Amino acid sequence: KQEFELLCLLAENGGKTCTKSMIFEKAWHYDSEADDNTINVHISKVRKKLKEYDPDTEYIETVWGIGYRMKAGN
């Protein structure tokens, strides 16, 4: 469920960067500064599943120190 919520959040923001606090609030439904590793693990799982669908395309871009976004054109 969290992976789906995360993917929807990134897709709904159409290339805009989602901060880690925004991800916790919208995908986990609470405002927290919990361990960044939680988000990193879920992003990794979503990337792996997207890679199975289309191995030649990177859909999620890391914005270092801020969060993540869907790559433009995806």
GROMACS .gro file of C-alpha atoms in nm:
model
   74
    1LYS     CA    1   0.000   0.000   0.000
    2GLN     CA    2   0.278   0.248   0.086
    3GLU     CA    3   0.452   0.190  -0.246
    4PHE     CA    4   0.130   0.263  -0.435
    5GLU     CA    5   0.064   0.576  -0.226
    6LEU     CA    6   0.419   0.691  -0.292
    7LEU     CA    7   0.395   0.635  -0.667
    8CYS     CA    8   0.061   0.817  -0.683
    9LEU     CA    9   0.202   1.112  -0.491
   10LEU     CA   10   0.499   1.145  -0.726
   11ALA     CA   11   0.280   1.107  -1.035
   12GLU     CA   12   0.023   1.360  -0.912
   13ASN     CA   13   0.295   1.619  -0.866
   14GLY     CA   14   0.399   1.595  -1.231
   15GLY     CA   15   0.773   1.649  -1.208
   16LYS     CA   16   0.766   1.876  -0.903
   17THR     CA   17   0.992   1.773  -0.618
   18CYS     CA   18   0.818   1.605  -0.326
   19THR     CA   19   1.006   1.676  -0.005
   20LYS     CA   20   1.058   1.395   0.242
   21SER     CA   21   0.828   1.563   0.494
   22MET     CA   22   0.560   1.596   0.224
   23ILE     CA   23   0.599   1.227   0.142
   24PHE     CA   24   0.552   1.129   0.506
   25GLU     CA   25   0.248   1.353   0.536
   26LYS     CA   26   0.075   1.246   0.214
   27ALA     CA   27   0.181   0.882   0.168
   28TRP     CA   28   0.201   0.781   0.534
   29HIS     CA   29  -0.072   1.025   0.647
   30TYR     CA   30   0.126   1.180   0.928
   31ASP     CA   31   0.381   1.456   0.962
   32SER     CA   32   0.707   1.309   1.082
   33GLU     CA   33   1.078   1.343   1.055
   34ALA     CA   34   1.113   0.966   1.085
   35ASP     CA   35   1.413   0.782   0.953
   36ASP     CA   36   1.482   0.875   0.590
   37ASN     CA   37   1.566   0.511   0.535
   38THR     CA   38   1.194   0.432   0.542
   39ILE     CA   39   1.137   0.644   0.232
   40ASN     CA   40   1.458   0.524   0.066
   41VAL     CA   41   1.355   0.159   0.099
   42HIS     CA   42   1.010   0.222  -0.045
   43ILE     CA   43   1.150   0.430  -0.332
   44SER     CA   44   1.393   0.149  -0.408
   45LYS     CA   45   1.109  -0.105  -0.422
   46VAL     CA   46   0.902   0.118  -0.652
   47ARG     CA   47   1.202   0.175  -0.880
   48LYS     CA   48   1.263  -0.200  -0.899
   49LYS     CA   49   0.902  -0.268  -1.000
   50LEU     CA   50   0.908   0.010  -1.260
   51LYS     CA   51   1.236  -0.130  -1.394
   52GLU     CA   52   1.064  -0.467  -1.448
   53TYR     CA   53   0.800  -0.286  -1.652
   54ASP     CA   54   1.045  -0.077  -1.855
   55PRO     CA   55   1.414  -0.157  -1.800
   56ASP     CA   56   1.538   0.129  -2.019
   57THR     CA   57   1.364   0.416  -1.838
   58GLU     CA   58   1.436   0.579  -1.503
   59TYR     CA   59   1.108   0.718  -1.377
   60ILE     CA   60   1.200   0.852  -1.033
   61GLU     CA   61   1.471   1.110  -0.981
   62THR     CA   62   1.643   1.178  -0.650
   63VAL     CA   63   1.674   1.544  -0.553
   64TRP     CA   64   1.961   1.513  -0.306
   65GLY     CA   65   1.891   1.646   0.039
   66ILE     CA   66   1.532   1.735  -0.051
   67GLY     CA   67   1.325   1.443  -0.181
   68TYR     CA   68   1.214   1.282  -0.506
   69ARG     CA   69   1.025   1.360  -0.827
   70MET     CA   70   0.907   1.192  -1.142
   71LYS     CA   71   1.141   1.261  -1.428
   72ALA     CA   72   1.013   1.500  -1.693
   73GLY     CA   73   0.844   1.332  -1.985
   74ASN     CA   74   0.736   1.026  -1.786
   0.00000   0.00000   0.00000
